[in-house]
Structure formats: C-alpha cells, structure tokens
mmCIF file of C-alpha atoms in Angstrom:
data_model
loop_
_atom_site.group_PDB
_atom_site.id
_atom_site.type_symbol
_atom_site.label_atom_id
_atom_site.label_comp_id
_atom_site.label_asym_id
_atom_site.label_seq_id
_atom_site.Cartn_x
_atom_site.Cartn_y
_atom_site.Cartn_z
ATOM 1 C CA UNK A 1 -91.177 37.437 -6.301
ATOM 2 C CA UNK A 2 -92.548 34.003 -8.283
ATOM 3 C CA UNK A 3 -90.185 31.009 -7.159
ATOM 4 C CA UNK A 4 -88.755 29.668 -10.383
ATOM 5 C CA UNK A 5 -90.693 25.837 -10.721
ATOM 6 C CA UNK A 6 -87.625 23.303 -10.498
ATOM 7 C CA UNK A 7 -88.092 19.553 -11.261
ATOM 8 C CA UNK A 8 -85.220 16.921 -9.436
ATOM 9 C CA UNK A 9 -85.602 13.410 -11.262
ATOM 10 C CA UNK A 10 -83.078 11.815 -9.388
ATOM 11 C CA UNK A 11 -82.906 9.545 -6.222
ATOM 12 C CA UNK A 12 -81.576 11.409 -3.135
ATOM 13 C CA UNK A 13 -81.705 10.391 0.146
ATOM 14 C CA UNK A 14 -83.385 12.687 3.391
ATOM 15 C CA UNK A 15 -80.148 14.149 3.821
ATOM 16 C CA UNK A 16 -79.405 15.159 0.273
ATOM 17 C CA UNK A 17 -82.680 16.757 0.227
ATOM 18 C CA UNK A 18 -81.530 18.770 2.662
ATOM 19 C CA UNK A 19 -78.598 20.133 0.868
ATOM 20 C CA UNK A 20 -81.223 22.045 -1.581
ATOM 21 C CA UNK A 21 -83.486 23.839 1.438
ATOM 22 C CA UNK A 22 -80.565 26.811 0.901
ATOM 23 C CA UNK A 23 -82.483 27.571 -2.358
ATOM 24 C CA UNK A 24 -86.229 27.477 -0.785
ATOM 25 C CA UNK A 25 -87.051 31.540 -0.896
ATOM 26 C CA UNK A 26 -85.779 31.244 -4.610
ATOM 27 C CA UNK A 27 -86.793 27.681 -6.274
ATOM 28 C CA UNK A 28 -90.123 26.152 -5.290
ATOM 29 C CA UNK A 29 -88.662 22.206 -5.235
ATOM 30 C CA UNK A 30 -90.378 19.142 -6.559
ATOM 31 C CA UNK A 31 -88.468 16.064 -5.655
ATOM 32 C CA UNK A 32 -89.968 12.935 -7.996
ATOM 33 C CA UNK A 33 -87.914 10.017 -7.961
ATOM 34 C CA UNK A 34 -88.026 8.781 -11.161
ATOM 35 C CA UNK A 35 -86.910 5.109 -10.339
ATOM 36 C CA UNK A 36 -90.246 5.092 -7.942
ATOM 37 C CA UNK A 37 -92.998 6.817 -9.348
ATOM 38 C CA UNK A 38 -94.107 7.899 -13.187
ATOM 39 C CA UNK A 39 -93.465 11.214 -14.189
ATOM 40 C CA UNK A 40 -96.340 12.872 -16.183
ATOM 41 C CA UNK A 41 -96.533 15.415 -18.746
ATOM 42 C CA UNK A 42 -97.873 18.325 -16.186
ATOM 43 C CA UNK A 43 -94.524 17.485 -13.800
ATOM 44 C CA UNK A 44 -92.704 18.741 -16.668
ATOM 45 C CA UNK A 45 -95.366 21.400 -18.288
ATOM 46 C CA UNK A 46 -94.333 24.142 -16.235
ATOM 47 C CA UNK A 47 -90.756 23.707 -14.843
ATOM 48 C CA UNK A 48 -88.090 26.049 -15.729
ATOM 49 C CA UNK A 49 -85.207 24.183 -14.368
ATOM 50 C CA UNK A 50 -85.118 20.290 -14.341
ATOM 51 C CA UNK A 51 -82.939 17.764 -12.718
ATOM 52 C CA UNK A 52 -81.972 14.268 -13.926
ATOM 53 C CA UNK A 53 -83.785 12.515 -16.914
ATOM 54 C CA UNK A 54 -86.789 13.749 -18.042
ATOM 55 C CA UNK A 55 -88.863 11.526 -20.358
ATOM 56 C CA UNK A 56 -87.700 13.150 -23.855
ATOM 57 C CA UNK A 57 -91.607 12.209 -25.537
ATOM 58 C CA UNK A 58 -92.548 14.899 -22.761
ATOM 59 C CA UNK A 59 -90.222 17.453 -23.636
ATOM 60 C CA UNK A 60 -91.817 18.837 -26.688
ATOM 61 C CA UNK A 61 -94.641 20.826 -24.116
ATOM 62 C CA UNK A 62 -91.768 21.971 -21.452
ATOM 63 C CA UNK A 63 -92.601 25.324 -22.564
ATOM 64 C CA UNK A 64 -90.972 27.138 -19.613
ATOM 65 C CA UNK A 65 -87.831 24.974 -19.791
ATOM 66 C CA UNK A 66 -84.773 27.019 -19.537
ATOM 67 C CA UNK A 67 -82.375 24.648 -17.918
ATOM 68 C CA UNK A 68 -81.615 20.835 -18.058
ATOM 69 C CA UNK A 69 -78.694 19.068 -15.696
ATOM 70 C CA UNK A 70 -77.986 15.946 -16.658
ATOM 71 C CA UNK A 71 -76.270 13.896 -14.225
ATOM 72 C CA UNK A 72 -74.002 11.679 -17.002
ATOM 73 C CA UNK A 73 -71.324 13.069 -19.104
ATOM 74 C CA UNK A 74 -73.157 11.597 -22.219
ATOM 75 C CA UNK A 75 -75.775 13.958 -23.358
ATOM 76 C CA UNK A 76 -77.128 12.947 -27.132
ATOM 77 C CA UNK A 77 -80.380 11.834 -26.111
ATOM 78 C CA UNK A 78 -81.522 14.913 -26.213
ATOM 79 C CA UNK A 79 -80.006 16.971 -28.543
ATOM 80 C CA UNK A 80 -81.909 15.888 -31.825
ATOM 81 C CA UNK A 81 -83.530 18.592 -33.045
ATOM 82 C CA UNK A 82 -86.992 19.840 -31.427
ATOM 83 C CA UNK A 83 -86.517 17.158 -28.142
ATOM 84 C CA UNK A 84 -85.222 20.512 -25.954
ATOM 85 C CA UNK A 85 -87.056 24.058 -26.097
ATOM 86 C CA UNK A 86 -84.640 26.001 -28.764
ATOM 87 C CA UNK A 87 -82.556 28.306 -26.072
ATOM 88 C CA UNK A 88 -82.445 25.639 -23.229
ATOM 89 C CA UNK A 89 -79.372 25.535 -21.616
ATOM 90 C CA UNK A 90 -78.290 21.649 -20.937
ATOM 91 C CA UNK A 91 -74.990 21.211 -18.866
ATOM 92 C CA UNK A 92 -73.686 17.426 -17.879
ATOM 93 C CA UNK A 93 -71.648 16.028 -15.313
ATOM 94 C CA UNK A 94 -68.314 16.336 -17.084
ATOM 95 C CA UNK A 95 -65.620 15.268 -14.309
ATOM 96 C CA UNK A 96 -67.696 12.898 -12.146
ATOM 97 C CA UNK A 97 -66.691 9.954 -13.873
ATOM 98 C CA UNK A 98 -63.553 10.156 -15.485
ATOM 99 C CA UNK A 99 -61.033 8.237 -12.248
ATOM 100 C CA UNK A 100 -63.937 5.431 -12.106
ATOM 101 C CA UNK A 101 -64.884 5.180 -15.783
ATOM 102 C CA UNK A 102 -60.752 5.083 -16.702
ATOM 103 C CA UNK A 103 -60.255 2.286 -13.876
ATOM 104 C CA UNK A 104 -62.930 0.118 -15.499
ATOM 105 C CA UNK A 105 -61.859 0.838 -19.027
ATOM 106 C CA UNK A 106 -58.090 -0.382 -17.527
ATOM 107 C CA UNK A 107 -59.675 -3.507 -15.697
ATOM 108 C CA UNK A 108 -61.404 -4.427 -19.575
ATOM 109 C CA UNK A 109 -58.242 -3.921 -21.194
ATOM 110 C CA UNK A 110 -56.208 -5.944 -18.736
ATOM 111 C CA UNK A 111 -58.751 -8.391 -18.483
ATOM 112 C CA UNK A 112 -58.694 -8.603 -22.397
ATOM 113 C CA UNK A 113 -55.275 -8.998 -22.972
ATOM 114 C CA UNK A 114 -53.888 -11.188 -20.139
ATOM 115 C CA UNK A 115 -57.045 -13.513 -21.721
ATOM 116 C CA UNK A 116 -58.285 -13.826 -17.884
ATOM 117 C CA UNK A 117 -62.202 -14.024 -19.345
ATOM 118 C CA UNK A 118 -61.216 -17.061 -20.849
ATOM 119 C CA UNK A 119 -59.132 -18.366 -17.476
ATOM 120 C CA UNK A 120 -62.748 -17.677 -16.180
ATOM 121 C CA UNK A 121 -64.886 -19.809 -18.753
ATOM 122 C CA UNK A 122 -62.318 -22.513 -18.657
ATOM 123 C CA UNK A 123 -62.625 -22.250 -14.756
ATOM 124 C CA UNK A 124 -66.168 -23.103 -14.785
ATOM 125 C CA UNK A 125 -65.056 -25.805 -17.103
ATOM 126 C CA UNK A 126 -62.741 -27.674 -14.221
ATOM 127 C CA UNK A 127 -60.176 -26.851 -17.553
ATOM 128 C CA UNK A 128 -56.438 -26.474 -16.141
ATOM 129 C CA UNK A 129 -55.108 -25.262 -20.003
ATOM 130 C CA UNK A 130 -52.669 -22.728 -21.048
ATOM 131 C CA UNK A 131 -54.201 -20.057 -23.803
ATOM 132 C CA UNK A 132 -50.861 -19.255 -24.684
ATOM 133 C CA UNK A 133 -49.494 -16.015 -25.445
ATOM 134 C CA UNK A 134 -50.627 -12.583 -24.140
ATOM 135 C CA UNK A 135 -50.237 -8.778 -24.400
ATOM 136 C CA UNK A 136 -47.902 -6.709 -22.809
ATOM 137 C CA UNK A 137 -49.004 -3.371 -21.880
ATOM 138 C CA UNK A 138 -45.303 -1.616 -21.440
ATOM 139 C CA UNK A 139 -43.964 -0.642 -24.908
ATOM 140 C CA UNK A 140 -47.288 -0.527 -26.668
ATOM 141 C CA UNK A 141 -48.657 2.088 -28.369
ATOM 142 C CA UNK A 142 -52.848 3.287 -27.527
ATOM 143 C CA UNK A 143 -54.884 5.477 -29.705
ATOM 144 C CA UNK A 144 -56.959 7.150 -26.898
ATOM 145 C CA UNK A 145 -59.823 8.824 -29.163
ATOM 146 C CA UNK A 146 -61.448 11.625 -26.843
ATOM 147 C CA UNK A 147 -59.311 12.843 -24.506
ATOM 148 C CA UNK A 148 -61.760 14.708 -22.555
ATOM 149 C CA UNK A 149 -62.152 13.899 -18.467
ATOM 150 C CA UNK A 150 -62.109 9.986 -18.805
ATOM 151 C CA UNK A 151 -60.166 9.437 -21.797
ATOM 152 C CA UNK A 152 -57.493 12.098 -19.929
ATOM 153 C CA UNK A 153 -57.637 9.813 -17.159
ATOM 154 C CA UNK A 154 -57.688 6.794 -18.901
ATOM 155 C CA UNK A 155 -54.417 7.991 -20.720
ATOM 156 C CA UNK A 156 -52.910 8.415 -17.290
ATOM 157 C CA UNK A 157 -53.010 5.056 -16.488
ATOM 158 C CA UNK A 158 -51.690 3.696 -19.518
ATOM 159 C CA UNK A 159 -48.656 5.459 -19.860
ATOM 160 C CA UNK A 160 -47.958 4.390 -15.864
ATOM 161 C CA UNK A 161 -47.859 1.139 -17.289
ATOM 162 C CA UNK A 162 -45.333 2.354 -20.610
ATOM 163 C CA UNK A 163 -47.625 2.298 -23.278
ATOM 164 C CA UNK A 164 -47.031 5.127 -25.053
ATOM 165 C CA UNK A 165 -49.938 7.195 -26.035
ATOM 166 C CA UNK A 166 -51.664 8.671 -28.970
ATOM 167 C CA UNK A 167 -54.569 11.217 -28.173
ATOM 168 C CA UNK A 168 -56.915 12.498 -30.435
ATOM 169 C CA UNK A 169 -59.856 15.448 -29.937
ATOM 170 C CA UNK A 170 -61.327 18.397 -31.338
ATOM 171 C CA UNK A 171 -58.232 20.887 -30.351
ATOM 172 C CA UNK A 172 -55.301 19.627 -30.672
ATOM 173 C CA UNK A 173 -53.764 22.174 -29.123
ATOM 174 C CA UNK A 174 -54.999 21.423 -25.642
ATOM 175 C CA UNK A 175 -52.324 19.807 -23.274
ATOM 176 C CA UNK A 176 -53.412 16.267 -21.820
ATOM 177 C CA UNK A 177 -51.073 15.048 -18.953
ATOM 178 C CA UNK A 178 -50.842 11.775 -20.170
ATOM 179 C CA UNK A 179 -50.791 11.898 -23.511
ATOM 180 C CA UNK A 180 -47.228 11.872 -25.487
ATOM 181 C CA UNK A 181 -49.025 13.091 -28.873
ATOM 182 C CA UNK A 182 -52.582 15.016 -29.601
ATOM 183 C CA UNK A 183 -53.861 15.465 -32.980
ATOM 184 C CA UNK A 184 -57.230 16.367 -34.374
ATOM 185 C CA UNK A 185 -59.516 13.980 -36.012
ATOM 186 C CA UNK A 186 -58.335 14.885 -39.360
ATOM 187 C CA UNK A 187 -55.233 12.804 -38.551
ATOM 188 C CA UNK A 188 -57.077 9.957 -37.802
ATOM 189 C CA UNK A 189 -56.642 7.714 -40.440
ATOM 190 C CA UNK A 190 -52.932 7.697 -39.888
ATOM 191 C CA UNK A 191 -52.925 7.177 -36.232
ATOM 192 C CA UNK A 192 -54.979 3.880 -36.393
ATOM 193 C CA UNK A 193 -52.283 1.674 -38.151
ATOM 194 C CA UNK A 194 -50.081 2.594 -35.664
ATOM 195 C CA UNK A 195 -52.089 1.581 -32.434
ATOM 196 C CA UNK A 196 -51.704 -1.749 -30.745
ATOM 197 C CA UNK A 197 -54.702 -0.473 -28.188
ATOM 198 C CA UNK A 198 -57.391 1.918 -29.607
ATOM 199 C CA UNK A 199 -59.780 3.087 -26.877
ATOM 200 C CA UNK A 200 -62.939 4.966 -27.831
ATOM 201 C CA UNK A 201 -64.197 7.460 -25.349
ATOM 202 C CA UNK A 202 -66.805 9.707 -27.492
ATOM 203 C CA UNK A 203 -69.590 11.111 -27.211
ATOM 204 C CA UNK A 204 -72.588 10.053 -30.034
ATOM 205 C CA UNK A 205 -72.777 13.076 -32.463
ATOM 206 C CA UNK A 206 -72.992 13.541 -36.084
ATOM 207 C CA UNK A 207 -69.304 13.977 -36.461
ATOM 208 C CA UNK A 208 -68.749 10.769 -34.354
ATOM 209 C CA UNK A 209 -71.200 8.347 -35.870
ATOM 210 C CA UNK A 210 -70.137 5.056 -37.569
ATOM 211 C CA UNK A 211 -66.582 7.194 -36.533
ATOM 212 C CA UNK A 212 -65.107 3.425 -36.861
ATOM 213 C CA UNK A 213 -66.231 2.211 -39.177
ATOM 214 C CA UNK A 214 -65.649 -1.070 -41.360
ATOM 215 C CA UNK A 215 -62.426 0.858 -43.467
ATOM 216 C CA UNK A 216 -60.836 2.007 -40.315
ATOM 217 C CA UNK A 217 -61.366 -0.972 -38.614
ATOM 218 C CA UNK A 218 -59.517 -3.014 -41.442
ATOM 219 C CA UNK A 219 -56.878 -0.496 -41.031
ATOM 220 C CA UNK A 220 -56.031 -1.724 -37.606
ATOM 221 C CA UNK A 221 -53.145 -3.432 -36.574
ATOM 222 C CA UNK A 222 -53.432 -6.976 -36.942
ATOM 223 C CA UNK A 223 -53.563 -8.596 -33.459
ATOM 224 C CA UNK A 224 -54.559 -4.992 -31.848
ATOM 225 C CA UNK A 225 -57.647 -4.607 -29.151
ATOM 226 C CA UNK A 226 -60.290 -2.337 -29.353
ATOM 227 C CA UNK A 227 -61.720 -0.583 -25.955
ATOM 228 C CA UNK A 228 -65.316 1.430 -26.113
ATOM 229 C CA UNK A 229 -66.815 2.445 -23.240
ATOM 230 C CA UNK A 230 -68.067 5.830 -24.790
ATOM 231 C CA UNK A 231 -71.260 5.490 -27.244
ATOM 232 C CA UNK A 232 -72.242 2.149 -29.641
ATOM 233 C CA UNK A 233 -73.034 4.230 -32.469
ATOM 234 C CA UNK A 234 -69.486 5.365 -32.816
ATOM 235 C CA UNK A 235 -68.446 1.747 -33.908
ATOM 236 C CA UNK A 236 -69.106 -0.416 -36.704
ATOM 237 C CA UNK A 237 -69.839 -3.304 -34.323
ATOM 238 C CA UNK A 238 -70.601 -5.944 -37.235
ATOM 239 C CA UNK A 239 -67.221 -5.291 -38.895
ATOM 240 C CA UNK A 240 -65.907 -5.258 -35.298
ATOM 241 C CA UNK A 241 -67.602 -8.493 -34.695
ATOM 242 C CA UNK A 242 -66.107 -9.574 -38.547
ATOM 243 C CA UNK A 243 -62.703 -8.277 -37.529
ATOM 244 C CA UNK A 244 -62.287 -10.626 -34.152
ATOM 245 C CA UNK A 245 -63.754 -13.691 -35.766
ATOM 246 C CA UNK A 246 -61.511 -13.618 -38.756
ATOM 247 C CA UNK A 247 -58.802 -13.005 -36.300
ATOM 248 C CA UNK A 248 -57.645 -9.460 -37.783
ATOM 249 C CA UNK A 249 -58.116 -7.987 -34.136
ATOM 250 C CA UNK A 250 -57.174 -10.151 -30.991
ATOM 251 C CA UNK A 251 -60.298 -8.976 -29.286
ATOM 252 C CA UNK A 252 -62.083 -6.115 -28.237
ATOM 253 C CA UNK A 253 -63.683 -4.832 -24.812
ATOM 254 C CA UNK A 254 -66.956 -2.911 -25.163
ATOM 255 C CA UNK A 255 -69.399 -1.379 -22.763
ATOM 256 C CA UNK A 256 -71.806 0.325 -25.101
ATOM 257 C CA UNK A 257 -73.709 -0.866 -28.309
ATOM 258 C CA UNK A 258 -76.072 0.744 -30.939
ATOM 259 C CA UNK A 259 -78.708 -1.404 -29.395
ATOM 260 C CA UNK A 260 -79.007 -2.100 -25.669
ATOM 261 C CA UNK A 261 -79.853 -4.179 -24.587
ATOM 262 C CA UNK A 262 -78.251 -6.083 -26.850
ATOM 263 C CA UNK A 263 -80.632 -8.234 -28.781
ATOM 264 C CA UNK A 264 -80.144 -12.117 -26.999
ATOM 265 C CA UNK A 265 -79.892 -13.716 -30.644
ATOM 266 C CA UNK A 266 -76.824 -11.363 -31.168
ATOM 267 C CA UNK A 267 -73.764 -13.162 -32.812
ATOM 268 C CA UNK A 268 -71.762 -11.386 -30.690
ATOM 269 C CA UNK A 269 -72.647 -13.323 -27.766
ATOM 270 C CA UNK A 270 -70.703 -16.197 -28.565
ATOM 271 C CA UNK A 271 -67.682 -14.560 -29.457
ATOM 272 C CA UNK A 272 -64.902 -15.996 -27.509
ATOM 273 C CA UNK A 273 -62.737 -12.553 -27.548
ATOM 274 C CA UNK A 274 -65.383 -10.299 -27.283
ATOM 275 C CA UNK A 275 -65.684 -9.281 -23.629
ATOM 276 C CA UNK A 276 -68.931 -7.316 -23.231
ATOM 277 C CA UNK A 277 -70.298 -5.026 -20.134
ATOM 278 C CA UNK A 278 -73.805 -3.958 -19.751
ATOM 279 C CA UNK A 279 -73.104 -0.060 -19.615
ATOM 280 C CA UNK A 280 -72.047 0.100 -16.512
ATOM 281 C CA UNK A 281 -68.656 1.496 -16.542
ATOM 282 C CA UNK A 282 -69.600 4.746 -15.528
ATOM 283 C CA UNK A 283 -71.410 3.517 -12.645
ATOM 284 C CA UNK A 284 -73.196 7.141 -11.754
ATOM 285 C CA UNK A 285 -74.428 5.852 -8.447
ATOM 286 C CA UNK A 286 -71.048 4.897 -7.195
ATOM 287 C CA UNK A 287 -70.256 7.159 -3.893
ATOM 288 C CA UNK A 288 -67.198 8.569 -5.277
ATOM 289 C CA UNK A 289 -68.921 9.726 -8.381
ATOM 290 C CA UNK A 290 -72.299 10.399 -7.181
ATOM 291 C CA UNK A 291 -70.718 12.872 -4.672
ATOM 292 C CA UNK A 292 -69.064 14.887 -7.378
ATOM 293 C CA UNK A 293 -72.458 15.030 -9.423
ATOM 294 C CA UNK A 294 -74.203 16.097 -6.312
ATOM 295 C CA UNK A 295 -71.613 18.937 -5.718
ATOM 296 C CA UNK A 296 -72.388 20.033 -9.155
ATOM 297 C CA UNK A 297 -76.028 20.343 -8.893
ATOM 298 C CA UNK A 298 -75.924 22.951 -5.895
ATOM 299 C CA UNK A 299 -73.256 24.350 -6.929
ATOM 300 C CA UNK A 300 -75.119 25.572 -10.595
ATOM 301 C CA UNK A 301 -78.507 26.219 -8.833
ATOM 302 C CA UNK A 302 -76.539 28.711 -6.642
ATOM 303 C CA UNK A 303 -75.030 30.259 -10.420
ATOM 304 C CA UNK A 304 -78.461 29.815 -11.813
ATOM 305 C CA UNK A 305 -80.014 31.943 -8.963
ATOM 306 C CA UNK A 306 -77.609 34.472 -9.719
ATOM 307 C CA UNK A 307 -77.594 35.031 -12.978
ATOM 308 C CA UNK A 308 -74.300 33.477 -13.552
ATOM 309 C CA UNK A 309 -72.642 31.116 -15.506
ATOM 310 C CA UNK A 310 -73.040 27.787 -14.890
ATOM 311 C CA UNK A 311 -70.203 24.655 -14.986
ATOM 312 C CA UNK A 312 -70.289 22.072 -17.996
ATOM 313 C CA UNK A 313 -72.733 23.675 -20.185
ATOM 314 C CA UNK A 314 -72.394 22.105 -23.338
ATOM 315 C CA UNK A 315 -71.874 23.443 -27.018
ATOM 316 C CA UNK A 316 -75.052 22.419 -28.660
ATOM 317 C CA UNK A 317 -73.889 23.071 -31.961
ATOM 318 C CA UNK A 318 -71.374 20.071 -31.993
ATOM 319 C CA UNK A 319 -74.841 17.708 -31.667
ATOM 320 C CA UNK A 320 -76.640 19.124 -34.429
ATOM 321 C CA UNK A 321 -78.250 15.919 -35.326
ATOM 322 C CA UNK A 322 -80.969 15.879 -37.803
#
C-alpha cells in the first residue's frame, strides 16, 4: 500500500519527531522547518496532508492536497477562493490558545485602564505625576464579541473581577460559562451603547470585516475601551484612532491591525492611549500552548489514518471571501 505524502512545516525538536514514527508504515514524513530552510513548489506538489504554513502562492499546484492543519486558531489566509484545492479539508488549533490569549487580553485591559503604560513613559521620564482617575473593572459592563475558546475564557476572567458580561456569536443559543447574556450579531447595534469594555475576539471573514466600523464606533460609550486581539480587518482603526484622539473612547488595546507591520509613519504611533502589541498575544510557541497544538496534530493523523473524523475542522462556508 502507497504511504500517503505528508508535509510538517513546523519547528519540532528530536523528540517531537519522535512522537510521529507511530504513523511510519502509513505516512511517508517530510519534516521541513520552515523558519530554517525555503520551501519550494515540488515540497508541496505532491503532498496529500500538510502541516503548519504552507506558502499560499504555492498552493494553487497542491494538486493532491486533501488536508491542511493549521497550528493557529485564525485561519483566513487561506480561505479566499482558489488559495486551497476545492474539497480540502483545513482544521485549526481551536483550544490551544484560549487560557494564554485571555490572560494577555486581561493584562492589556488592566494595563489600559489603571493607565500603567503611561506610569511607564513617565518612568523613563524621572516624572513622579499623578494621571488622575482610572477604571474600575467590578461593576462594569464588557461586550465580549466572539465567544468562542478565547473570548469564553476571556469572559471568565472578567466576570471574576464583577464586570458583568455581554457575549455575542453566531448561536446564541450556545451556553458560555462566563457570560451573563449571549445574543447573535443581529443584536449588535444595541449591545455597543451599553458596554464600558468591548473586546473583539473574531476571526477575519466576510461577515466580520470593517464589523466596527466608524458608526458603531461612534456609538460607543463615551469614556469606554476597546480590546482586539482577534483580526485588524474587523476594526475601523482610523475612526478608532479618530475616536481616542477626540477623546470619545478613553483608549483602546490592540494586538492586530489591517497592516502589520504597522507602517512606522502610522499616526497611531504617537497616540498616548493607544497601547499596541505586535501580534503576539497568542504566543503559539509558548509551552503550555504549543503542547496542546502538538497533541492535536497526532491525535488527527491517527483519525486521518482511519478514515475518521478529525477535531476542529472548520466550516468553510462562513469564509467565503471573494
């Protein structure tokens, strides 16, 4: 019996090599780390299965393709239309991230409110000066929109602290432990006037593009925050960037843009409560996550040898981008 051709982009040590010799009388292996060496277009001609982050320009002759694992929760790169073989099967690592990712969201909203990245600028200064005023957490109100595996975890934390929380996704009917309302996005206009915290945590589709954009960011409470750690393109970020400097918002946390890195001339550089992150709160090679992902992998090559199901395969039809 052929060995089906499987491609690993990712970096793995000599012992998590290892982990896939279970699989050598059905998967003929091809470790290439990515971060190391280039990958050409014959690496990916001929694999069926493929590992990691394959360079999407390449895709377009992965004739044999049948199955992509992604080791990130975001998976929009790749789902504009003729970037994947039609009937390849993409899953992510849905529920690697979501403890980490929340806890850095939490330290960006905390960080944000109690002012502490201007503490830090005036530090540098030799400044010993009061900023005045700050947030409480306990009695506020969050908007958490996407309350998938980190925006379910991110809710946890907040209503620890007594915020009381607002969650919005696709079924409404789905229970989220730390939510104290759900609604669908068709309730979302009414929801944001109502939030002292909203925190984006959404993937880039069609339906989520622009999602906030310069009307719904006007419709914001004055002196609320805005959190995004999920895609750029979901925000307006020049009305967001309007909204701070005319003091409408108090500030606003973000981790993702529409362009990374973000361009160096950038206005939003200079603003004061802006606090930006270079897209790293997901932090895929942290142990905690990493060992999760890598869980995941062996665990759908043993389904995939099978003939079975596999874990986190996601609905293509909700990224039907043009």
């Amino acid at each position: 019996m052929n060995k089906i051709k499987t491609l690993v982009l990712i970096t793995l040590t000599d012992t998590e090599k290892k982990h896939f010799t279970q699989f050598n009388d059905r998967l003929d292996i091809s470790f290439k780390d990515i971060k190391e060496v280039p990958i050409m277009r014959e690496d990916i001609e001929d694999a069926e299965i493929i590992i990691g982050y394959p360079p999407k320009k390449f895709l377009e002759t992965a004739k044999n393709l049948k199955w992509l694992q992604v080791i990130s929760s975001g998976v929009d790169k790749y789902m504009r239309n003729g970037i994947l073989p039609k009937n390849t099967i993409i899953t992510n690592a849905r529920g690697s991230y979501g403890e980490a990712q929340s806890e850095f969201m939490f330290s960006m909203l905390i960080a944000l409110i109690k002012k502490l990245h201007i503490y830090r600028d005036n530090q540098k200064q030799s400044k010993w000066q009061s900023e005045g005023d700050v947030m409480m957490l306990r009695g506020s109100t969050a908007l958490v929109i996407g309350l998938g595996d980190i925006g379910g975890e991110f809710a946890k934390l907040l209503k620890a602290f007594g915020v009381y929380v607002i969650g919005v996704r696709r079924d409404a009917t789905k229970p989220s432990q730390g939510a104290d309302e759900i609604h669908s996005f068709t309730k979302l206009d009414s929801l944001i006037p109502r939030a002292d915290i909203i925190a984006m945590v959404i993937p880039a589709s069609p339906e989520t593009e622009n999602l906030m954009n310069s009307k719904r960011i006007s419709m914001m409470k004055k002196g609320a925050v805005l959190v995004n750690t999920g895609r750029g393109v979901t925000v307006d970020n020049e009305a967001l960037c309007d909204a701070v400097e005319s003091g409408h918002l108090a500030g606003a946390a973000i981790d993702v843009f529409n362009i990374e890195p973000i361009p160096m001339e950038h206005r939003i550089w200079e603003i004061e409560n802006l606090l930006i992150t270079p897209h790293v709160a997901g932090l895929d090679y942290m142990a905690h996550n990493w060992s999760h992902t890598l869980t995941l992998i062996l665990e759908n090559l043993q389904l995939y040898c099978e003939g079975k199901e596999l874990r986190n395969k996601v609905d293509k039809s909700l990224y039907e981008f043009s």
